[in-house]
Coordinates of C-alpha atoms in Angstrom, one line a residue:
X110 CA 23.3 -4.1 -31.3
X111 CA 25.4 -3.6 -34.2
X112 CA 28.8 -6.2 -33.9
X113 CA 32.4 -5.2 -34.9
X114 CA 35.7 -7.2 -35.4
X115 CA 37.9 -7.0 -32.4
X116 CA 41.0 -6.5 -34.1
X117 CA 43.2 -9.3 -34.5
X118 CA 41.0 -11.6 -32.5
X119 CA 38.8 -11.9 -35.7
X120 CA 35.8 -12.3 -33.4
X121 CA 32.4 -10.1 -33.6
X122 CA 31.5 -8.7 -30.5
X123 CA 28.9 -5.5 -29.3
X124 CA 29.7 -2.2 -30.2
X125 CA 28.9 -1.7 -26.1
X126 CA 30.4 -4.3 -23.9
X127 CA 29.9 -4.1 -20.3
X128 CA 33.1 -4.0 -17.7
X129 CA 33.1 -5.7 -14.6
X130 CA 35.4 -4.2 -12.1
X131 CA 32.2 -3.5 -10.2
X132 CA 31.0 -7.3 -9.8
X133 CA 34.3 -7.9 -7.9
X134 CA 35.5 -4.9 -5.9
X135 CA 36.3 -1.0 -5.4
X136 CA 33.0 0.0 -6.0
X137 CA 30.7 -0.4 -3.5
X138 CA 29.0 -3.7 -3.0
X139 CA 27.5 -6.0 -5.3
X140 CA 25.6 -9.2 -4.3
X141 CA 26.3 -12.2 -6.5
X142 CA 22.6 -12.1 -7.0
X143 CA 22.8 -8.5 -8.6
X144 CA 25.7 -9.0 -10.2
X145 CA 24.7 -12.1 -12.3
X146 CA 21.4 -10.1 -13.1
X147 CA 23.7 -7.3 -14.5
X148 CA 25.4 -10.1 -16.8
X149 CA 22.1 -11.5 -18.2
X150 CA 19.9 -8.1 -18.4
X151 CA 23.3 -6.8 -20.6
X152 CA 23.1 -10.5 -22.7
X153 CA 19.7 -9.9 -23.4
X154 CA 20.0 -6.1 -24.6
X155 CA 22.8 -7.3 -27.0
X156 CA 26.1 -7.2 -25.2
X157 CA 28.6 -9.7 -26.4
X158 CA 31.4 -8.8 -24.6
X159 CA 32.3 -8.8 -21.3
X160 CA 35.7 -8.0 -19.7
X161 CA 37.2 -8.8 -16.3
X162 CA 40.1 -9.4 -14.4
X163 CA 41.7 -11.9 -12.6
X164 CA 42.2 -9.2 -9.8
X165 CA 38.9 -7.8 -9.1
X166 CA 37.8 -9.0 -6.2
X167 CA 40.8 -11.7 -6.6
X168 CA 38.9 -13.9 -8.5
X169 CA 35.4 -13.0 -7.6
X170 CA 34.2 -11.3 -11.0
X171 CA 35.5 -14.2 -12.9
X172 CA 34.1 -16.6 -11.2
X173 CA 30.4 -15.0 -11.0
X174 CA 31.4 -14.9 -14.6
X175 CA 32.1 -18.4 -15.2
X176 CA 29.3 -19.6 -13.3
X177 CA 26.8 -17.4 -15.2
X178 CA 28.0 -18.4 -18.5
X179 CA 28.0 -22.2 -17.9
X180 CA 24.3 -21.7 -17.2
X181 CA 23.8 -20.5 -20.7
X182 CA 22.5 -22.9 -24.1
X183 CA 25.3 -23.7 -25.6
X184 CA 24.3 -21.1 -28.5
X185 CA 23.9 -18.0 -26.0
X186 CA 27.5 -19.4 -24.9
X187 CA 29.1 -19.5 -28.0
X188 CA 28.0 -16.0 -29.0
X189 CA 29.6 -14.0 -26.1
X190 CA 33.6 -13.1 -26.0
X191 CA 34.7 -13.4 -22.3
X192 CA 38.1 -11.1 -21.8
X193 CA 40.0 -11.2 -18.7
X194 CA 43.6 -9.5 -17.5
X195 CA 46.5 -11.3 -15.8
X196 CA 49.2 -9.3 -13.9
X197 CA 48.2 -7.8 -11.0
X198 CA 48.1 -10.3 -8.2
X199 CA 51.6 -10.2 -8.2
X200 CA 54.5 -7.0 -7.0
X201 CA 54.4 -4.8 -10.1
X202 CA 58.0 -5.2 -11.3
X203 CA 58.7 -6.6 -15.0
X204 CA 61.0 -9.7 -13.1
X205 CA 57.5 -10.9 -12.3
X206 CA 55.9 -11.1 -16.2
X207 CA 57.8 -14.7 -16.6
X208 CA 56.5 -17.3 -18.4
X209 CA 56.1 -19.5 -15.5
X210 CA 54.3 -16.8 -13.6
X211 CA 51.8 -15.8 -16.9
X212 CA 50.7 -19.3 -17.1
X213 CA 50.0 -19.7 -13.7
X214 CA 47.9 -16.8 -13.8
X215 CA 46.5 -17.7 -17.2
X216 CA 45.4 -21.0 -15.4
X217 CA 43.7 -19.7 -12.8
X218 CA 41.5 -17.7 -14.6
X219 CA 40.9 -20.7 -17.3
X220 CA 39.7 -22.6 -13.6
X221 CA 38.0 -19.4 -12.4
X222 CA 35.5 -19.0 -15.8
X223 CA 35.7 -22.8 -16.5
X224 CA 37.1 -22.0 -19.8
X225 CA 39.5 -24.5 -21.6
X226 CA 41.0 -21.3 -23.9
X227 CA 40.4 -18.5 -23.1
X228 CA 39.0 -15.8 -25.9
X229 CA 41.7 -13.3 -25.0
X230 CA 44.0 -12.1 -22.3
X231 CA 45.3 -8.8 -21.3
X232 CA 48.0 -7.8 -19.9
X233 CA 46.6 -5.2 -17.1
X234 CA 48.5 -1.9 -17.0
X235 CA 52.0 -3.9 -15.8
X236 CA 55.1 -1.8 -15.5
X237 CA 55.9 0.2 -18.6
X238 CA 59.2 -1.8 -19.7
X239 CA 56.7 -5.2 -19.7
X240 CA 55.4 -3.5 -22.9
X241 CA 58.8 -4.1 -24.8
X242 CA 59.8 -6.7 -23.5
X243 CA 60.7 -9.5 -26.4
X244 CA 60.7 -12.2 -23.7
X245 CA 56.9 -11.1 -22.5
X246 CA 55.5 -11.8 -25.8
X247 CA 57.3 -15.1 -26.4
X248 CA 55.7 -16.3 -23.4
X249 CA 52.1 -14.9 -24.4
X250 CA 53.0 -16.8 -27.7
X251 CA 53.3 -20.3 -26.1
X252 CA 49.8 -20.0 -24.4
X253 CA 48.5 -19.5 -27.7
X254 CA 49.9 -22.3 -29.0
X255 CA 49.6 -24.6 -26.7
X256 CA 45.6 -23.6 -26.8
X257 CA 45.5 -21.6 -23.2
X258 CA 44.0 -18.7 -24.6
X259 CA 42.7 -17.6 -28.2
X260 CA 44.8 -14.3 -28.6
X261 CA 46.1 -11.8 -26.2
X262 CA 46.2 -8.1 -26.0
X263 CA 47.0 -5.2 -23.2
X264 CA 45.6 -2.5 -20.8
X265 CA 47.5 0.6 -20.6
X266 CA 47.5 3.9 -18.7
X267 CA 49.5 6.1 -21.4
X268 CA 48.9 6.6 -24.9
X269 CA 53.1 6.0 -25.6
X270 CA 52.5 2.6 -23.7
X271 CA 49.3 1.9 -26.6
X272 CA 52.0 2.6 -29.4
X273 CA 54.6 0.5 -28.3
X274 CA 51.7 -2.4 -28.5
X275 CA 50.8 -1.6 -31.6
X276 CA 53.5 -2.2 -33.1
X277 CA 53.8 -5.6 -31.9
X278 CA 52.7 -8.3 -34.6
X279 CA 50.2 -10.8 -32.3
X280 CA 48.8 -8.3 -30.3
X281 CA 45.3 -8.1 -31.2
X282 CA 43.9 -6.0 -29.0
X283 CA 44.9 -2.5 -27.0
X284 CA 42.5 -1.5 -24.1
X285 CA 42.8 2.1 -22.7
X286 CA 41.2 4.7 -21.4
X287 CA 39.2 7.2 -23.6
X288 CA 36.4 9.7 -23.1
X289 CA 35.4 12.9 -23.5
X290 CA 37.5 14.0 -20.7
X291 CA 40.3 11.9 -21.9
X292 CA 41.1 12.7 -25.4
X293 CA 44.5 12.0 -26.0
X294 CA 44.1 8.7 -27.5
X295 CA 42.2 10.0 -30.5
X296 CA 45.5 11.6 -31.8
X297 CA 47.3 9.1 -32.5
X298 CA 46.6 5.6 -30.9
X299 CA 42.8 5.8 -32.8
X300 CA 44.8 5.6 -36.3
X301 CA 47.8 3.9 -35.3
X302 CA 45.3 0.7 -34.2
X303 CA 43.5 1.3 -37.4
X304 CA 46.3 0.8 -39.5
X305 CA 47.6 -2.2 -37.7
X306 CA 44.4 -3.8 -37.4
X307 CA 44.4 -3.8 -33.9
X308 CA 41.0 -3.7 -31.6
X309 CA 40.6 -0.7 -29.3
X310 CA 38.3 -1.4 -26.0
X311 CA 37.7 2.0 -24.5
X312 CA 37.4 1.5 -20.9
X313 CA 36.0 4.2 -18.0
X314 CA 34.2 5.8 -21.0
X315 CA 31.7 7.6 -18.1
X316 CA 35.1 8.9 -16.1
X317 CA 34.0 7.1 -13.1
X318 CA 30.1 8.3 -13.6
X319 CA 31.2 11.6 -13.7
X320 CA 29.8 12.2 -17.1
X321 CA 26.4 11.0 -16.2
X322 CA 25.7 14.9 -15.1
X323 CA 24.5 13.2 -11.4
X324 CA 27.5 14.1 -9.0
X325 CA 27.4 17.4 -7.1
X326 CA 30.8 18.9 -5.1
X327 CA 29.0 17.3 -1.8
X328 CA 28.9 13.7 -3.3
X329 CA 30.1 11.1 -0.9
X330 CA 31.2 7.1 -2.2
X331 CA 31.3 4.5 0.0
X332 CA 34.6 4.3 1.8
X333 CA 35.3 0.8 -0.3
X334 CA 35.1 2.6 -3.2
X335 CA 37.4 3.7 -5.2
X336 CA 36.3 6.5 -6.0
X337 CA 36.6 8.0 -2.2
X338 CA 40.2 6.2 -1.5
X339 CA 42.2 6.7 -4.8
X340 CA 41.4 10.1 -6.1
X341 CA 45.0 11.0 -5.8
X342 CA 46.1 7.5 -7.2
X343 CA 46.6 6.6 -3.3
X344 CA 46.1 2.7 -3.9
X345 CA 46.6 2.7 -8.5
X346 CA 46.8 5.3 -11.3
X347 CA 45.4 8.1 -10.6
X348 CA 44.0 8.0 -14.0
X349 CA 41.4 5.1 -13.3
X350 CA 39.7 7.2 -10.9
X351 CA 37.7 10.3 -12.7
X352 CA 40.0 9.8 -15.7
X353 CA 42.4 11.5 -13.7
X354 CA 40.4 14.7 -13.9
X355 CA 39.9 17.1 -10.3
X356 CA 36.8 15.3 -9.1
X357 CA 35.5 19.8 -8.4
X358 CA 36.6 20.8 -11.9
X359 CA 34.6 17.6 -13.2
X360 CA 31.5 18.2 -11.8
X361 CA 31.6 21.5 -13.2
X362 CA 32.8 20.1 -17.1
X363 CA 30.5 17.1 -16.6
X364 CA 27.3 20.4 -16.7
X365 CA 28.9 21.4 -19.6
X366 CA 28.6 18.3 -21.5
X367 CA 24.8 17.5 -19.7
X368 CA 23.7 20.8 -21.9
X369 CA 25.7 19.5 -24.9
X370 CA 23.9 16.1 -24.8
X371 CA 20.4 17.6 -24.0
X372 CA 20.6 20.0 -27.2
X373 CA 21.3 16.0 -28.9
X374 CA 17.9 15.0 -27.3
X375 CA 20.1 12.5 -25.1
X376 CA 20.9 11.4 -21.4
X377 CA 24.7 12.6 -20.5
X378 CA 25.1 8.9 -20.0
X379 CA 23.7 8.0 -23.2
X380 CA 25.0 10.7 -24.7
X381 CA 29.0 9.6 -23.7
X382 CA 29.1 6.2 -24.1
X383 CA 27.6 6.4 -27.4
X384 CA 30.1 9.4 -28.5
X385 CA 33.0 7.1 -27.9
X386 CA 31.4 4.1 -29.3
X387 CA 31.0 6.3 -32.9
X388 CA 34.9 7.2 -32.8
X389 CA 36.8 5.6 -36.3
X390 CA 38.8 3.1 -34.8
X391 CA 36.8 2.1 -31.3
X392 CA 36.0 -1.8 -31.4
X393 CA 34.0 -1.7 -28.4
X394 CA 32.9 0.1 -25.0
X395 CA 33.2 -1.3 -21.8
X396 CA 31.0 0.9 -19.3
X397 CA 29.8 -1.1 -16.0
X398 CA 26.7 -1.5 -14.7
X399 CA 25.0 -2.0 -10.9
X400 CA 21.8 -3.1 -11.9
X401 CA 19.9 -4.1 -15.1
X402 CA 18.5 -0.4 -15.0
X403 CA 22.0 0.6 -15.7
X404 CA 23.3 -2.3 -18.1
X405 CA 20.3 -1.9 -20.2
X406 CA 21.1 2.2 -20.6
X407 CA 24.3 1.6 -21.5
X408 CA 22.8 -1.0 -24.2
X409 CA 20.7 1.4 -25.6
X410 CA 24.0 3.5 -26.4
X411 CA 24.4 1.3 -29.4
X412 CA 21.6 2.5 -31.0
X413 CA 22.0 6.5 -30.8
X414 CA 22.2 8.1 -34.6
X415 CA 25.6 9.5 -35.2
X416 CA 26.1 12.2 -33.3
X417 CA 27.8 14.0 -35.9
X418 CA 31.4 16.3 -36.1
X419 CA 29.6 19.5 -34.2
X420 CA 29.0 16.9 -31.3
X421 CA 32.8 16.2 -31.4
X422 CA 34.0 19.6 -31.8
X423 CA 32.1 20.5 -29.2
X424 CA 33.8 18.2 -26.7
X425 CA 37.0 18.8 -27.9
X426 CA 36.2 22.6 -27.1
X427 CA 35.1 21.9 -23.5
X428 CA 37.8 19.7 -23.1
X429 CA 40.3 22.3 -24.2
X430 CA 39.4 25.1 -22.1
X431 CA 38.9 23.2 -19.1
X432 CA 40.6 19.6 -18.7
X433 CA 43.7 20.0 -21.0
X434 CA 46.4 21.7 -19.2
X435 CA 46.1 19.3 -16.3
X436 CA 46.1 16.0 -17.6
X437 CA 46.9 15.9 -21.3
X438 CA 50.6 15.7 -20.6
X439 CA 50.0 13.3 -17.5
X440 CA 48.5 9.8 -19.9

């Protein structure tokens, strides 16, 4: 698995991470049991980077985390980057982003993965005016210094949100959504992060499994998933769910690209996570998993031969004619 530099952090980590919204919650469920064979069939394909939250399942993900990870040799543990976001367990309103409150939460997730410093916390997706706020960043400041955490970066929903970040001198990181249904980070977050030296994590990089080619109009989720109760952004962004895309139109743009990665000799799968891994400026890819099956496909993205500019202007065609009008504006 080829390794990058995740930004600011300075650390190496897998060009394909693995998410973990799914070992916690909102997507069906997943037995502890399956969940920590997700984590070690990933470690041993060659993922190095996992990401969490301190909200998904409140606290469940990062603690099957933890658990798993003190079971490792101490070289296995030292060579994996654990990630986690703060910020959501709490009313979204900036009063809330205090420095009292973000070392509470910073503290409970040091307890929940049994961490001493943490390798590096996000702020996840909070209000938009948390992103400028001088007083945020002092406080993320302290917890590095005082050895809490390692280095800190955010999640965002819109690509103005990424640039404010960016322009920030400590943070190291800038996680958001990108795919090839959501293409408006590639204009100018991709070079704005290069410049700056900051790490992009491109998270939902599937759009909800859409762009695994398997979903037909009749598809039905389980009613704990998200994917059935926030299509409209009924609970959270309507962006997390289907990259904000018209679950109808998707299925029928998610054919589209099926034929584009078959004449690429690929799996649509394959084919997507490993198009947004190739990207100039992408640090690493965070799809999740279920089961090994799916951890160690996602894995095997790493390894796809660049799939060249035709591949790209390809999607960028598909997504123009079909996707563009209705959410380009929206993120």
């Amino acid at each position: 698995m080829e390794q990058r530099t995740l930004g600011r952090t300075g650390r190496s980590v897998s060009v394909i991470g693995l998410g973990t919204w799914q070992l916690g919650a909102d997507w069906g469920d997943v037995s502890e049991e399956d969940a920590r064979a997700v984590l070690e069939a990933s470690r041993r394909a060659g993922v190095t980077f996992f990401d969490t939250a301190d909200v998904y399942g409140d606290g469940r993900s990062e603690s099957i985390i933890g658990a798993w990870r003190s079971s490792l040799p101490d070289a296995d543990r030292d060579a994996i980057t654990v990630a986690t976001k703060i910020g959501r367990r709490a009313p979204l309103v900036p009063e809330n982003y205090t420095a009292a409150n973000l070392r509470a939460w910073t503290d409970r997730s040091r307890t929940n993965l049994g961490m001493d410093t943490l390798d590096l916390v996000q702020l996840h997706c909070p209000p938009t005016a948390v992103y400028s706020s001088d007083a945020t960043y002092d406080a993320l400041d302290g917890l590095v210094e005082s050895g809490a955490i390692a280095a800190y970066g955010v999640s965002v929903e819109t690509v103005d949100e990424a640039l404010t970040a960016i322009a920030r001198p400590h943070v190291a990181t800038v996680q958001i959504i990108l795919n090839a249904f959501r293409l408006k980070p590639l204009d100018e977050v991709l070079p704005a992060a290069q410049d700056a030296g900051v790490g992009i994590i491109a998270r939902v990089p599937l759009a909800s499994g859409l762009l695994t080619g398997r979903y037909r109009h009749d598809t039905a989720f389980a009613a704990d998933d998200h994917r059935t109760y926030n299509r409209h952004g009924e609970a959270f962004d309507a962006g997390e769910t289907f990259s904000g895309v018209d679950f109808d139109e998707g299925v029928e743009a998610a054919k589209e690209f099926s034929a584009l990665a078959g004449g690429a000799g690929l799996p649509p799968a394959e084919a997507a996570v490993a198009w947004v891994a190739q990207l100039p400026g992408v640090s690493t890819v965070i799809p999740g998993a279920r089961n090994p099956q799916q951890a160690e496909a996602n894995a095997a993205a790493g390894s796809v031969a660049p799939l060249g500019d035709g591949f790209t202007e390809a999607v960028r065609e598909l997504y123009d004619r079909r996707l563009r009008a209705a959410i380009h504006s929206r993120w």
